[in-house]
Short mmCIF file of C-alpha atoms (C1' of nucleotides) in Angstrom, two decimals:
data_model
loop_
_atom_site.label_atom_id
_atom_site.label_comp_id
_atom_site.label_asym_id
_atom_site.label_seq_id
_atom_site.Cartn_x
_atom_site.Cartn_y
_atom_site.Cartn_z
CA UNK A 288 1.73 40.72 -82.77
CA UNK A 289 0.71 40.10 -86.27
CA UNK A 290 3.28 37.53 -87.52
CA UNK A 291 2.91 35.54 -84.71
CA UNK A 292 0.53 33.02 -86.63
CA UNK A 293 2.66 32.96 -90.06
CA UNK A 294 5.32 32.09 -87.73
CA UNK A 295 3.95 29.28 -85.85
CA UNK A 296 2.80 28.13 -89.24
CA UNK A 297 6.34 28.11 -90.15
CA UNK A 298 8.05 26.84 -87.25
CA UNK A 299 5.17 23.86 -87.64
CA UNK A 300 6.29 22.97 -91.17
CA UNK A 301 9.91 22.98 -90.11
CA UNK A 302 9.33 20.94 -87.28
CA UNK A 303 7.59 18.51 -89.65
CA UNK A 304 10.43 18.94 -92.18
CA UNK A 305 12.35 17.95 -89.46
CA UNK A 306 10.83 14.81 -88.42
CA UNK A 307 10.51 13.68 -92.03
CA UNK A 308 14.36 14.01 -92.12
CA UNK A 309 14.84 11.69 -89.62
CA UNK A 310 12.40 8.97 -90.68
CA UNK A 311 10.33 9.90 -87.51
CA UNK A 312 6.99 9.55 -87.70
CA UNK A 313 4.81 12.72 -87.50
CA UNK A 314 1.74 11.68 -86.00
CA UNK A 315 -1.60 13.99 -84.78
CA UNK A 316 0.04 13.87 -81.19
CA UNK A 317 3.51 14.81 -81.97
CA UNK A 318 2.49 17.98 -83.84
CA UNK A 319 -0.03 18.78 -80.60
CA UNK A 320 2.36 18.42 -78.35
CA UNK A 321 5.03 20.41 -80.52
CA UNK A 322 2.30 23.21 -81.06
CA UNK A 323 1.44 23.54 -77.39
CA UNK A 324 5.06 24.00 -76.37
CA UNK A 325 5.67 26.41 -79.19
CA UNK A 326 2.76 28.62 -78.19
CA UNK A 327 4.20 29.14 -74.64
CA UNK A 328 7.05 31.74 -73.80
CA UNK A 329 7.57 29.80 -70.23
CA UNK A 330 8.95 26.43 -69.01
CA UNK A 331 5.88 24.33 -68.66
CA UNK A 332 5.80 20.48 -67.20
CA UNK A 333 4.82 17.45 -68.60
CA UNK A 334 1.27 18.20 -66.99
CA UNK A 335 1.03 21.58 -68.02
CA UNK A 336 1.77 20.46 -71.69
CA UNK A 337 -0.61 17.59 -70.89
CA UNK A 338 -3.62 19.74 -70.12
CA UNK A 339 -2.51 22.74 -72.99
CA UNK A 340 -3.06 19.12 -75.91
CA UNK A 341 -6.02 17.66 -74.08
CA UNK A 342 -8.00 20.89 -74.69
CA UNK A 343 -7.14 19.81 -78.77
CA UNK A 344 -7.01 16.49 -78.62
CA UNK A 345 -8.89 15.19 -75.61
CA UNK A 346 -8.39 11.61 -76.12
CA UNK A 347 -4.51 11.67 -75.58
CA UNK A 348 -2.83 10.15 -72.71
CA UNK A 349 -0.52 11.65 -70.08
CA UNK A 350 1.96 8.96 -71.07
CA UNK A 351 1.93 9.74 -74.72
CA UNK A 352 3.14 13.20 -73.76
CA UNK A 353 5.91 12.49 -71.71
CA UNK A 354 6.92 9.84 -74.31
CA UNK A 355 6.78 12.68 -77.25
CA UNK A 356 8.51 15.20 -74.94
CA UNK A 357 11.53 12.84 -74.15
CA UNK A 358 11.90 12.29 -77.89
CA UNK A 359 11.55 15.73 -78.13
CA UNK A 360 14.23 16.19 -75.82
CA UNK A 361 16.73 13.90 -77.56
CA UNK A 362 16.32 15.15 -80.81
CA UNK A 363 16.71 18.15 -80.26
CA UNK A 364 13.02 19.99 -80.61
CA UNK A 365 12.89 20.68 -77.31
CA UNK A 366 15.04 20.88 -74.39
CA UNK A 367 14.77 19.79 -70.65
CA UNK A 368 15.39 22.46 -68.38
CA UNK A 369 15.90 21.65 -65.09
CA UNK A 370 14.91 23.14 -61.88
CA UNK A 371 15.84 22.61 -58.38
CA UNK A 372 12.49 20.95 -56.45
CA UNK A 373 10.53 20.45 -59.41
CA UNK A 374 9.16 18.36 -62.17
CA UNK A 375 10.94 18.33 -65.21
CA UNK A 376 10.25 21.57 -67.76
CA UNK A 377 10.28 21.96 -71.27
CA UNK A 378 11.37 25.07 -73.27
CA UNK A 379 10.78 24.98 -77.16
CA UNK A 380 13.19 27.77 -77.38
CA UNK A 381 16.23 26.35 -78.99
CA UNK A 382 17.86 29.49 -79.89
CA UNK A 383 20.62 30.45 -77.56
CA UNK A 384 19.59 32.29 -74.79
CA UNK A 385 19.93 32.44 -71.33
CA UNK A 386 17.99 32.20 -68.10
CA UNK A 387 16.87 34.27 -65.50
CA UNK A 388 16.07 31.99 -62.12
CA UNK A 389 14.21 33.43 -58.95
CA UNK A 390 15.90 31.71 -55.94
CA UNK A 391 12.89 31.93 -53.74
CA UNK A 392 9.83 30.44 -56.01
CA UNK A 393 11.76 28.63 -58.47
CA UNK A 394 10.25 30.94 -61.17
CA UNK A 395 11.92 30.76 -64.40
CA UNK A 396 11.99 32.65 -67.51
CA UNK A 397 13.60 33.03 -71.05
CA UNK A 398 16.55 36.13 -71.25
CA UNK A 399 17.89 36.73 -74.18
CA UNK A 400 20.72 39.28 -74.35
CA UNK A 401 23.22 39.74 -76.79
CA UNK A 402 25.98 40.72 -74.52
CA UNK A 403 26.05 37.58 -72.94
CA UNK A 404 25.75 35.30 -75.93
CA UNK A 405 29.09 36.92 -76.79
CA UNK A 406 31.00 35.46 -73.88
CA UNK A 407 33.32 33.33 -75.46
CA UNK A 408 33.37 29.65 -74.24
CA UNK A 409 36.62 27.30 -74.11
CA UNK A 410 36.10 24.91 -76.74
CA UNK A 411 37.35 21.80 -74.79
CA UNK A 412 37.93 21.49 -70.93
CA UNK A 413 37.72 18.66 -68.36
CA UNK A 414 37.59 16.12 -71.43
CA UNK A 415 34.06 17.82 -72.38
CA UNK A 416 34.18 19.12 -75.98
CA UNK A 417 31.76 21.96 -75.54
CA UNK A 418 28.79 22.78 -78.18
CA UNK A 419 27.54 26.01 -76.45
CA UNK A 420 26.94 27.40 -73.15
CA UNK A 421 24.17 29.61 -71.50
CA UNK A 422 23.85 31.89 -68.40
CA UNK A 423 22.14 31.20 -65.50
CA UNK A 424 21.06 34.42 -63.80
CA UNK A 425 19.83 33.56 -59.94
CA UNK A 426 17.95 36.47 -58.45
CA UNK A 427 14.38 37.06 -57.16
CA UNK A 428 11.67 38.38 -58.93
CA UNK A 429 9.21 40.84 -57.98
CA UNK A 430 6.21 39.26 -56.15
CA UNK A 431 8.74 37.17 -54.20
CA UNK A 432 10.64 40.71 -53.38
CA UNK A 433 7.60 42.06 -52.31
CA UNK A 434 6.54 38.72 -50.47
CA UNK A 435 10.11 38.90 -48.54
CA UNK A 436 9.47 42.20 -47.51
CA UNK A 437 6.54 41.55 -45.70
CA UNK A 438 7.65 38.93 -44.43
CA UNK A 439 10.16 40.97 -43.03
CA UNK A 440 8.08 42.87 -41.34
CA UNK A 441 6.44 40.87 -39.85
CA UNK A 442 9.46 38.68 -38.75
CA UNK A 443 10.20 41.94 -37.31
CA UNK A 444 7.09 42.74 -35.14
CA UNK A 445 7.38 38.85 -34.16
CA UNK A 446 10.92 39.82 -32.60
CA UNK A 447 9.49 42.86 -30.95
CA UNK A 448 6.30 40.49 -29.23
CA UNK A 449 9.06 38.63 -27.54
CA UNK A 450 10.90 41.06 -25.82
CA UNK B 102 46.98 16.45 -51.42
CA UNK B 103 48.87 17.28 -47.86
CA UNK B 104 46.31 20.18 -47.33
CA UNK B 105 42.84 18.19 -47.63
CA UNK B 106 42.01 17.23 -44.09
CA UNK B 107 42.87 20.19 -42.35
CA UNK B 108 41.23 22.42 -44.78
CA UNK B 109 37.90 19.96 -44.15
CA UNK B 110 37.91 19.76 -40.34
CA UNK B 111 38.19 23.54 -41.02
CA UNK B 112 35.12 23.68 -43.22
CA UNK B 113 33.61 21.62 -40.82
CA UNK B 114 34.28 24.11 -37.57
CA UNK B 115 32.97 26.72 -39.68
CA UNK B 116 29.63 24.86 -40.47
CA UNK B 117 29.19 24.27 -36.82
CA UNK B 118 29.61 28.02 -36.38
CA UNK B 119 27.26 29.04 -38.85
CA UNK B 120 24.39 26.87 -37.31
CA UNK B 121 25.09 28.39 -33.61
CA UNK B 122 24.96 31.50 -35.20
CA UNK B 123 21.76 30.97 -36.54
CA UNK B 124 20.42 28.61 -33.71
CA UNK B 125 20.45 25.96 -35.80
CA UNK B 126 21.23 22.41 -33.68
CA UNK B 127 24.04 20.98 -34.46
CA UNK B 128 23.38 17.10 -34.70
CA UNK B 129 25.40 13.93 -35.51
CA UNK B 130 23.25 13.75 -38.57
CA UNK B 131 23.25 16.91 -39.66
CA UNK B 132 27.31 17.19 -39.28
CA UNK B 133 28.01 13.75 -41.26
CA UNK B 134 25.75 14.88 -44.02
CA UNK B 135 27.36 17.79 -44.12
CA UNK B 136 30.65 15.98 -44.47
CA UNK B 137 29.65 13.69 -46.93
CA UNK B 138 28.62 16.08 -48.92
CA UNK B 139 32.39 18.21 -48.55
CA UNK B 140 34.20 15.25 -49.24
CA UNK B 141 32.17 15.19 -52.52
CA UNK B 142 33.64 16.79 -55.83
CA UNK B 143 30.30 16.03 -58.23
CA UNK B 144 27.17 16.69 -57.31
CA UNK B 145 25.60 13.58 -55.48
CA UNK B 146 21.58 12.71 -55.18
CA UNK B 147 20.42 13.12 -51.99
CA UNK B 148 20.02 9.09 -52.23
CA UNK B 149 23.90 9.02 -52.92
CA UNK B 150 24.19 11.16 -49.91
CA UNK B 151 22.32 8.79 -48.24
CA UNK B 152 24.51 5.77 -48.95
CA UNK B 153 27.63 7.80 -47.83
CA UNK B 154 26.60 8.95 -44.30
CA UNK B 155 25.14 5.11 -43.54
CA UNK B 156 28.47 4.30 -44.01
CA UNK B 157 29.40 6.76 -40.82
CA UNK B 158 25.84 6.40 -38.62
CA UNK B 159 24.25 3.06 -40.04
CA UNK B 160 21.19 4.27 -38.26
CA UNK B 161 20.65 7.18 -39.89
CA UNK B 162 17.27 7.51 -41.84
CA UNK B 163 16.57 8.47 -45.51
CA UNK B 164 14.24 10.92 -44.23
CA UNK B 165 16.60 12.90 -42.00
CA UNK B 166 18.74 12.74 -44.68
CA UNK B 167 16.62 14.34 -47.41
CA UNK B 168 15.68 16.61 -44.30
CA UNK B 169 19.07 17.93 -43.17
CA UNK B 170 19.76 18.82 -47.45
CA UNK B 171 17.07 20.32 -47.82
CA UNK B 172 17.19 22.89 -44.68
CA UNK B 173 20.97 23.14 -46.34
CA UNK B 174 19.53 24.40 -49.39
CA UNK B 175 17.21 27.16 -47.75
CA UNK B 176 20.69 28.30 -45.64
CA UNK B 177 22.62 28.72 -48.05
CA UNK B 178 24.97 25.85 -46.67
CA UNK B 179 24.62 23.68 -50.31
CA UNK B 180 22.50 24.55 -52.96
CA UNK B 181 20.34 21.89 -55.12
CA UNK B 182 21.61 21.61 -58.48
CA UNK B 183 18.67 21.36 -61.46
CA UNK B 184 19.44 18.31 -63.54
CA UNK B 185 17.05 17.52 -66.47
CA UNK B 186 15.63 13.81 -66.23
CA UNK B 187 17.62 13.05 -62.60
CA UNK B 188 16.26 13.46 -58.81
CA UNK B 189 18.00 16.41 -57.19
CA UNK B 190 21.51 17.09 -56.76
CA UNK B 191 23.01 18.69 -54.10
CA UNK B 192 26.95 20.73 -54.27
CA UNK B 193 28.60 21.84 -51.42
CA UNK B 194 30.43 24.19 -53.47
CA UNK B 195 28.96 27.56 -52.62
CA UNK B 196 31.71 29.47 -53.91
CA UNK B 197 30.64 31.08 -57.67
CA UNK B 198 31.49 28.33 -59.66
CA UNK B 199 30.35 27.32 -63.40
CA UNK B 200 29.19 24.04 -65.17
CA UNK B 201 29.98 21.33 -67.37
CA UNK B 202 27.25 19.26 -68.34
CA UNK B 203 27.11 16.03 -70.85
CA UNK B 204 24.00 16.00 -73.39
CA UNK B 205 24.33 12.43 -73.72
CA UNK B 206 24.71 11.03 -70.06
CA UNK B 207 23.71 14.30 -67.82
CA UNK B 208 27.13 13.87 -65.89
CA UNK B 209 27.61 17.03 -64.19
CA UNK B 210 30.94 19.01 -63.58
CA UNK B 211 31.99 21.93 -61.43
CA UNK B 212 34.24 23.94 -63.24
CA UNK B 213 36.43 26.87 -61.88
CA UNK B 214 37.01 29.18 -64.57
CA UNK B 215 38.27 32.93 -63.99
CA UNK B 216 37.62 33.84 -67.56
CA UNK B 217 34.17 32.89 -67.19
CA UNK B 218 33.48 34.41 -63.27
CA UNK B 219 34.36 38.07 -65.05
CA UNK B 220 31.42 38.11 -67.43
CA UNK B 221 29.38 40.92 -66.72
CA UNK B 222 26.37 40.81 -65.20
CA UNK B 223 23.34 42.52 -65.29
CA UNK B 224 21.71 44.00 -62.15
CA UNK B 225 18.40 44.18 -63.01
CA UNK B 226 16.51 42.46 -65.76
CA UNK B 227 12.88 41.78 -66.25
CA UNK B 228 11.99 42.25 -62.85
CA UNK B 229 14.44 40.24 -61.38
CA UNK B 230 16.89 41.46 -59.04
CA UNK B 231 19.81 39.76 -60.25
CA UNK B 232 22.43 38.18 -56.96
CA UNK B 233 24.60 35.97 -59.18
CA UNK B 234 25.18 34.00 -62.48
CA UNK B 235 27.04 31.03 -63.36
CA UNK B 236 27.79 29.53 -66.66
CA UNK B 237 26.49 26.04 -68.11
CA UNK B 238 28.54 24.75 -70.97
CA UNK B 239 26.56 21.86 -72.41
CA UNK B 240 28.89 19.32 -74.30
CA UNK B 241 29.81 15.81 -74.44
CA UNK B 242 32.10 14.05 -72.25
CA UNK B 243 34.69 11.82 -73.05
CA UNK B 244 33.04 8.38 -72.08
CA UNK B 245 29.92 9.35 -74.31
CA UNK B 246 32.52 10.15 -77.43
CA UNK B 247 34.05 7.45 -77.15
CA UNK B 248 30.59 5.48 -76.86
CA UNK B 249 29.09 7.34 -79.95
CA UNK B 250 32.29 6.58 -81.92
CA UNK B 251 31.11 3.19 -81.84
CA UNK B 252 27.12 3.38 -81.32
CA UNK B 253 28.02 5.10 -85.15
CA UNK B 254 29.91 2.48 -86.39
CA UNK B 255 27.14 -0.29 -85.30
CA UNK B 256 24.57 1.85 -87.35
CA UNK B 257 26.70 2.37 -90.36
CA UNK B 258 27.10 -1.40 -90.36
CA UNK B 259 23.40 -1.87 -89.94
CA UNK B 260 22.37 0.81 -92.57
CA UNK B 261 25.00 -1.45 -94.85
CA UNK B 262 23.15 -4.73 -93.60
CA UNK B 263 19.65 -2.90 -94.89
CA UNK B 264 21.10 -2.55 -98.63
"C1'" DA C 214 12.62 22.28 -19.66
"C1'" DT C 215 11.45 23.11 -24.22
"C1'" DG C 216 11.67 23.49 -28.85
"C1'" DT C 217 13.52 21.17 -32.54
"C1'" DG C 218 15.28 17.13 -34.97
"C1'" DT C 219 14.82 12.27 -35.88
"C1'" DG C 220 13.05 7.61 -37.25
"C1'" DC C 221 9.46 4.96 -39.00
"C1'" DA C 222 5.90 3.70 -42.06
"C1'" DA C 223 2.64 5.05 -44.91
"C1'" DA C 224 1.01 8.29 -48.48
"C1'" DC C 225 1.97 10.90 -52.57
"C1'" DG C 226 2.85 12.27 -57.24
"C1'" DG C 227 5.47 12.40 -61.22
"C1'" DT C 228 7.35 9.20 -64.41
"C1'" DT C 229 8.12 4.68 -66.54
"C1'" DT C 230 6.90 0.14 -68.21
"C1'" DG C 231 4.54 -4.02 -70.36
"C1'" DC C 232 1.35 -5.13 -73.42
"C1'" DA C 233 -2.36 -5.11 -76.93
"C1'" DC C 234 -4.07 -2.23 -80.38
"C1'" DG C 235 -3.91 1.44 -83.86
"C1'" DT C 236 -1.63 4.40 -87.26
"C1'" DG C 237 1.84 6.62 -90.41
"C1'" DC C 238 4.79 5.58 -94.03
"C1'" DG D 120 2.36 -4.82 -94.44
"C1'" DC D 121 5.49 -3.60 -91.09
"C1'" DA D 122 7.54 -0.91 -87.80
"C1'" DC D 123 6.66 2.23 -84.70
"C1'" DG D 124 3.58 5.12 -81.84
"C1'" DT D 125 -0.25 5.13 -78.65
"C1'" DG D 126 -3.46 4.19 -74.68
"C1'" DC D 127 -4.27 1.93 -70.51
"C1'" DA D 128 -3.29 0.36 -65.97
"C1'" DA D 129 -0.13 -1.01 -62.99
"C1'" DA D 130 4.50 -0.64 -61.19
"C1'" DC D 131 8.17 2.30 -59.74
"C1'" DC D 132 10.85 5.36 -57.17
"C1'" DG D 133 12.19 9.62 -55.22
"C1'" DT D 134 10.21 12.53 -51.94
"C1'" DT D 135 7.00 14.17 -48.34
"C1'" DT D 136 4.12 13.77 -44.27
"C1'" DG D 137 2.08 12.53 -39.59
"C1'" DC D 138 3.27 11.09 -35.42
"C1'" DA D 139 5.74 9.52 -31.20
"C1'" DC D 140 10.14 9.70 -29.20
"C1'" DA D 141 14.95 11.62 -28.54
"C1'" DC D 142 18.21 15.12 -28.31
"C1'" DA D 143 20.66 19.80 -28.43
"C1'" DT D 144 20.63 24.05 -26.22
#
DNA sequence: ATGTGTGCAAACGGTTTGCACGTGC
DNA sequence: GCACGTGCAAACCGTTTGCACACAT
C-alpha cells in the first residue's frame, strides 16, 4: 500500500493539530503511543500498546501508557472497546464502523460496511440523546470453527468410549 | 405490574429445566444467582450480583458467585456484557436486544427496539460466521446533561476569572 | 456412590495512585 | 516559570486457583 506512510504522516499532524487545539500538551510519549495505535488494524491492550512504544521509546513506563490512552479515550483519539473477559482494548479507528465479535475466543475485528452505517438511529430514547450507533456482529471465526469441529469429534468418539 | 412474579417463577422452572437437560446441578446457589440476576433490568457486576444473592443465602461465597456467572455465560443462560473501563457485566436478557450506552458515565441500557431488530444482517463476513447482531447507540444520558450543563457553566466562569 | 459444586484463603494481573522530578508551552 | 506530564513503586481491586469438604443426582 503506497499511501500508507503519507497517511500516517497526516493523521500524525492532525492528531497534533488536535492536541494543540485543546491546549494539551504533545509530548514524545503521546505521539508514540498515538503512532503505535494508528499503525494497528486490531484492538490491542494497554500491554500490547505498551510493548509496540517500548520498542521506540524504551524508557517509557507502563503507567504512562495507560495514562495517555485514558486521555486518549476521553478526548476522543481513541476509543475503549470493550470485551467480555478481557483487558480493556483500544481502537484508533474513529470513523464509524462496526464490529465483528467471535463468541468463542473473544476475537475482534474492525467491519466496515456501508449498508449498515445507513441504519437510521432514533435520535433520542430512554432520556439518552444519541450521537451515533454501531453494530455488533457476534459469530465465530474460522480457527475457532475449525477448533469446534474437532472438538466435536472428538466429544463424539468420547460418547461412543462410554457405551 | 400484576404479571411479574408469575412470569419469574416461570423463568425460573424453565432454568431448572434447562440445567437437567444438560446435567447441569441445580444448586441453591446457582438458582438465587440466577434470580438475582432476572429480577435485574441493567446489567449488574458480578460483585453487584454478589451483594444481591447475600441478601437471600448470607453464606454464599464471592467465588461461587463469579463461578455460577460465568458457567452462565458459556450456556447461554446470561451473557457478559463488554463495558469499557468497568469489571464485567452480566444480562439475563438473552432475547435479541440492543444498547444504550452513556459516553460520559458508561451507564448501560437494554433497549427493545423493533426498528432496529430488522436491520439486515450479513451471514458471512470476513471469515466469521455471523449468529446475531445487536445495536449500540452511544449517547449521553440525562444525569450526565444535566451535569455538563453545569460542569460548562463552572468553566465559562473560570475562563472569565483567567481574563 | 460419585462426580460436581462450593467455600476459603491465597495468588494473580491489570490498573490506579501518591509523590518527586522532568518537560512542553 | 508554571502547569502539567512522567516514572517509579506500592497499593488496589476484581478475578482466578488449589484444595478439602459438601451436595445433587
Amino acid at each position: 500500500m503506497r499511501t500508507h506512510q503519507p497517511f500516517a504522516r497526516e493523521r500524525l499532524r492532525s492528531f497534533e493539530r488536535f492536541c494543540r487545539a485543546r491546549r494539551l500538551p504533545v509530548t514524545v510519549q503521546r505521539r508514540a503511543v498515538f503512532e503505535a495505535l494508528a499503525a494497528r488494524g486490531d484492538h490491542p491492550t494497554a500491554d500490547q500498546i505498551y510493548e509496540d512504544v517500548r520498542t521506540k521509546l524504551p524508557e517509557v513506563s507502563r503507567t504512562t501508557v495507560y495514562r495517555v490512552l485514558e486521555t486518549f479515550g476521553r478526548l476522543g483519539v481513541a476509543q475503549s472497546v470493550c470485551h467480555p473477559g478481557s483487558s480493556a482494548r483500544y481502537d484508533a479507528n474513529m470513523e464509524r464502523h462496526h464490529h465483528l465479535v467471535c463468541v468463542r475466543c473473544g476475537k475482534m475485528r474492525d467491519l466496515a460496511d456501508a449498508a449498515l452505517d445507513r441504519i437510521p438511529l432514533p435520535s433520542r430514547r430512554c432520556g439518552f440523546r444519541v450521537l451515533d450507533g454501531s453494530v455488533y456482529l457476534r459469530g465465530v471465526c474460522s480457527e475457532c470453527r475449525d477448533a469446534e469441529r474437532s472438538a466435536r469429534r472428538s466429544t463424539r468418539s468420547r460418547a461412543e468410549e462410554k457405551r
